Amino acid sequence: MNTLTLLPFIVLIAAMFLMTRSAKKKQQQASDMRNQMQPGSGVRTIGGMYATVKEVNEDTVLLDAGPGVDLLFAKNAIGAVLTDDEYNRIVHGIEHDLKSDADIVPDDASSLTEHDGPADAASDQAVDLGKKDAAEEPAADAKTDAEPKTDAEPKTDAEPAADDEAKKTDGGSEAK
């Protein structure tokens, strides 16, 4: 056989060897991590539950998930062994090292929007979002009655009666 025809098979076998080697290395690291667990260390299971190791056996781990809650897990179900600082930060919300107060983000955005100069007059005005109260609608209709209506909205004499009927059924302040 020609060596040129064997070259693709050799490359394929080498790639498979490298892939299985890296997978075995990851499995070995995970096994070492699980074997280094000791009572009192914080862990995260593969299901995402955080707990403290209470007891370590050959194939199982007894976890303390809360006051009076002890859970028995297989060692393979432990996804990560956490450092004390990381466990306290995630579970209890305790930050070990706060660098400075300047790095803390404020709860409100008022410090981001403050102006040194006089406030803009346009920002103090109320913004019309297009929604009108029931009490404002007749005043708006009176303004538009002076304007001629388009063909899509023919003007009829029944409109005022329809508005009165709507006010009675709306339960607005005028209906009481």
GROMACS .gro file of C-alpha atoms in nm:
model
  176
    1MET     CA    1   0.000   0.000   0.000
    2ASN     CA    2   0.097   0.353  -0.058
    3THR     CA    3   0.188   0.567   0.248
    4LEU     CA    4  -0.021   0.849   0.107
    5THR     CA    5  -0.337   0.637   0.142
    6LEU     CA    6  -0.247   0.546   0.503
    7LEU     CA    7  -0.187   0.909   0.607
    8PRO     CA    8  -0.559   0.998   0.670
    9PHE     CA    9  -0.599   0.690   0.891
   10ILE     CA   10  -0.287   0.776   1.091
   11VAL     CA   11  -0.407   1.134   1.145
   12LEU     CA   12  -0.751   1.007   1.255
   13ILE     CA   13  -0.602   0.763   1.506
   14ALA     CA   14  -0.370   1.033   1.646
   15ALA     CA   15  -0.663   1.277   1.689
   16MET     CA   16  -0.868   1.013   1.871
   17PHE     CA   17  -0.574   0.936   2.099
   18LEU     CA   18  -0.529   1.306   2.188
   19MET     CA   19  -0.901   1.353   2.257
   20THR     CA   20  -0.925   1.052   2.488
   21ARG     CA   21  -0.607   1.157   2.665
   22SER     CA   22  -0.746   1.504   2.749
   23ALA     CA   23  -1.077   1.351   2.866
   24LYS     CA   24  -0.894   1.109   3.092
   25LYS     CA   25  -0.688   1.395   3.234
   26LYS     CA   26  -1.006   1.590   3.320
   27GLN     CA   27  -1.160   1.282   3.481
   28GLN     CA   28  -0.846   1.230   3.689
   29GLN     CA   29  -0.852   1.593   3.808
   30ALA     CA   30  -1.220   1.562   3.907
   31SER     CA   31  -1.147   1.240   4.094
   32ASP     CA   32  -0.857   1.402   4.280
   33MET     CA   33  -1.079   1.697   4.371
   34ARG     CA   34  -1.347   1.466   4.512
   35ASN     CA   35  -1.089   1.265   4.707
   36GLN     CA   36  -0.953   1.584   4.868
   37MET     CA   37  -1.293   1.670   5.022
   38GLN     CA   38  -1.288   1.698   5.397
   39PRO     CA   39  -1.564   1.755   5.652
   40GLY     CA   40  -1.644   2.126   5.676
   41SER     CA   41  -1.562   2.218   5.318
   42GLY     CA   42  -1.828   2.374   5.096
   43VAL     CA   43  -1.934   2.196   4.778
   44ARG     CA   44  -2.164   2.240   4.480
   45THR     CA   45  -2.340   1.933   4.344
   46ILE     CA   46  -2.386   1.868   3.974
   47GLY     CA   47  -2.751   1.966   4.029
   48GLY     CA   48  -2.647   2.310   4.155
   49MET     CA   49  -2.711   2.264   4.528
   50TYR     CA   50  -2.464   2.421   4.772
   51ALA     CA   51  -2.392   2.238   5.096
   52THR     CA   52  -2.124   2.167   5.354
   53VAL     CA   53  -1.953   1.828   5.374
   54LYS     CA   54  -2.040   1.652   5.697
   55GLU     CA   55  -1.888   1.309   5.637
   56VAL     CA   56  -1.686   1.148   5.356
   57ASN     CA   57  -1.709   0.774   5.287
   58GLU     CA   58  -1.559   0.557   5.014
   59ASP     CA   59  -1.830   0.614   4.750
   60THR     CA   60  -2.068   0.854   4.925
   61VAL     CA   61  -2.068   1.195   5.089
   62LEU     CA   62  -2.301   1.314   5.365
   63LEU     CA   63  -2.389   1.679   5.309
   64ASP     CA   64  -2.539   1.933   5.550
   65ALA     CA   65  -2.779   2.144   5.342
   66GLY     CA   66  -2.926   2.338   5.633
   67PRO     CA   67  -3.028   2.303   5.997
   68GLY     CA   68  -3.146   1.945   6.042
   69VAL     CA   69  -3.114   1.858   5.671
   70ASP     CA   70  -2.856   1.589   5.598
   71LEU     CA   71  -2.835   1.448   5.246
   72LEU     CA   72  -2.645   1.143   5.122
   73PHE     CA   73  -2.489   1.187   4.776
   74ALA     CA   74  -2.262   0.976   4.558
   75LYS     CA   75  -1.912   1.121   4.530
   76ASN     CA   76  -1.959   1.149   4.155
   77ALA     CA   77  -2.248   1.391   4.216
   78ILE     CA   78  -2.010   1.655   4.358
   79GLY     CA   79  -1.942   1.910   4.085
   80ALA     CA   80  -1.694   2.135   4.265
   81VAL     CA   81  -1.524   2.176   4.599
   82LEU     CA   82  -1.531   2.547   4.686
   83THR     CA   83  -1.291   2.755   4.890
   84ASP     CA   84  -1.425   2.900   5.215
   85ASP     CA   85  -1.433   3.255   5.074
   86GLU     CA   86  -1.617   3.146   4.759
   87TYR     CA   87  -1.869   2.935   4.954
   88ASN     CA   88  -1.945   3.219   5.199
   89ARG     CA   89  -1.980   3.468   4.914
   90ILE     CA   90  -2.228   3.249   4.724
   91VAL     CA   91  -2.431   3.097   5.007
   92HIS     CA   92  -2.424   3.364   5.278
   93GLY     CA   93  -2.353   3.673   5.067
   94ILE     CA   94  -2.047   3.757   5.277
   95GLU     CA   95  -1.768   3.939   5.095
   96HIS     CA   96  -1.432   3.865   5.255
   97ASP     CA   97  -1.223   4.142   5.099
   98LEU     CA   98  -1.394   4.468   5.022
   99LYS     CA   99  -1.136   4.671   4.831
  100SER     CA  100  -1.280   5.017   4.885
  101ASP     CA  101  -1.603   5.207   4.917
  102ALA     CA  102  -1.541   5.375   4.580
  103ASP     CA  103  -1.591   5.044   4.396
  104ILE     CA  104  -1.944   4.998   4.533
  105VAL     CA  105  -2.222   5.072   4.285
  106PRO     CA  106  -2.493   5.301   4.427
  107ASP     CA  107  -2.846   5.165   4.468
  108ASP     CA  108  -3.000   5.455   4.278
  109ALA     CA  109  -2.892   5.643   3.968
  110SER     CA  110  -2.927   5.991   4.121
  111SER     CA  111  -2.552   6.034   4.144
  112LEU     CA  112  -2.524   5.963   3.772
  113THR     CA  113  -2.783   6.223   3.670
  114GLU     CA  114  -2.692   6.516   3.894
  115HIS     CA  115  -2.605   6.843   3.718
  116ASP     CA  116  -2.366   7.108   3.847
  117GLY     CA  117  -2.549   7.393   3.672
  118PRO     CA  118  -2.916   7.498   3.675
  119ALA     CA  119  -3.169   7.229   3.596
  120ASP     CA  120  -3.310   7.225   3.245
  121ALA     CA  121  -3.664   7.366   3.232
  122ALA     CA  122  -3.777   7.100   2.985
  123SER     CA  123  -3.687   6.820   3.226
  124ASP     CA  124  -3.920   6.962   3.495
  125GLN     CA  125  -4.229   6.951   3.271
  126ALA     CA  126  -4.463   6.653   3.281
  127VAL     CA  127  -4.431   6.413   2.992
  128ASP     CA  128  -4.750   6.335   2.798
  129LEU     CA  129  -4.759   5.962   2.735
  130GLY     CA  130  -5.081   5.977   2.536
  131LYS     CA  131  -5.308   5.821   2.800
  132LYS     CA  132  -5.594   6.044   2.907
  133ASP     CA  133  -5.818   6.028   3.211
  134ALA     CA  134  -6.195   5.995   3.165
  135ALA     CA  135  -6.241   6.349   3.298
  136GLU     CA  136  -6.004   6.494   3.038
  137GLU     CA  137  -6.164   6.320   2.738
  138PRO     CA  138  -6.464   6.561   2.694
  139ALA     CA  139  -6.228   6.859   2.695
  140ALA     CA  140  -6.014   6.693   2.429
  141ASP     CA  141  -6.324   6.614   2.221
  142ALA     CA  142  -6.436   6.980   2.242
  143LYS     CA  143  -6.103   7.090   2.100
  144THR     CA  144  -6.123   6.847   1.809
  145ASP     CA  145  -6.488   6.932   1.726
  146ALA     CA  146  -6.371   7.266   1.588
  147GLU     CA  147  -6.146   7.083   1.345
  148PRO     CA  148  -6.310   6.916   1.046
  149LYS     CA  149  -6.318   6.537   1.069
  150THR     CA  150  -6.173   6.319   0.797
  151ASP     CA  151  -6.365   6.074   0.581
  152ALA     CA  152  -6.253   5.787   0.805
  153GLU     CA  153  -6.437   5.947   1.100
  154PRO     CA  154  -6.769   6.087   0.981
  155LYS     CA  155  -6.928   6.338   1.217
  156THR     CA  156  -7.268   6.233   1.344
  157ASP     CA  157  -7.519   6.371   1.591
  158ALA     CA  158  -7.512   6.040   1.785
  159GLU     CA  159  -7.154   6.094   1.914
  160PRO     CA  160  -7.245   6.303   2.223
  161ALA     CA  161  -7.506   6.046   2.325
  162ALA     CA  162  -7.251   5.766   2.283
  163ASP     CA  163  -7.001   5.954   2.503
  164ASP     CA  164  -7.266   6.003   2.775
  165GLU     CA  165  -7.356   5.635   2.755
  166ALA     CA  166  -6.989   5.536   2.791
  167LYS     CA  167  -6.948   5.761   3.094
  168LYS     CA  168  -7.245   5.600   3.265
  169THR     CA  169  -7.110   5.248   3.214
  170ASP     CA  170  -6.744   5.330   3.289
  171GLY     CA  171  -6.809   5.382   3.656
  172GLY     CA  172  -6.621   5.711   3.642
  173SER     CA  173  -6.667   5.996   3.888
  174GLU     CA  174  -6.954   6.148   3.687
  175ALA     CA  175  -7.155   5.822   3.696
  176LYS     CA  176  -7.173   5.823   4.076
   0.00000   0.00000   0.00000
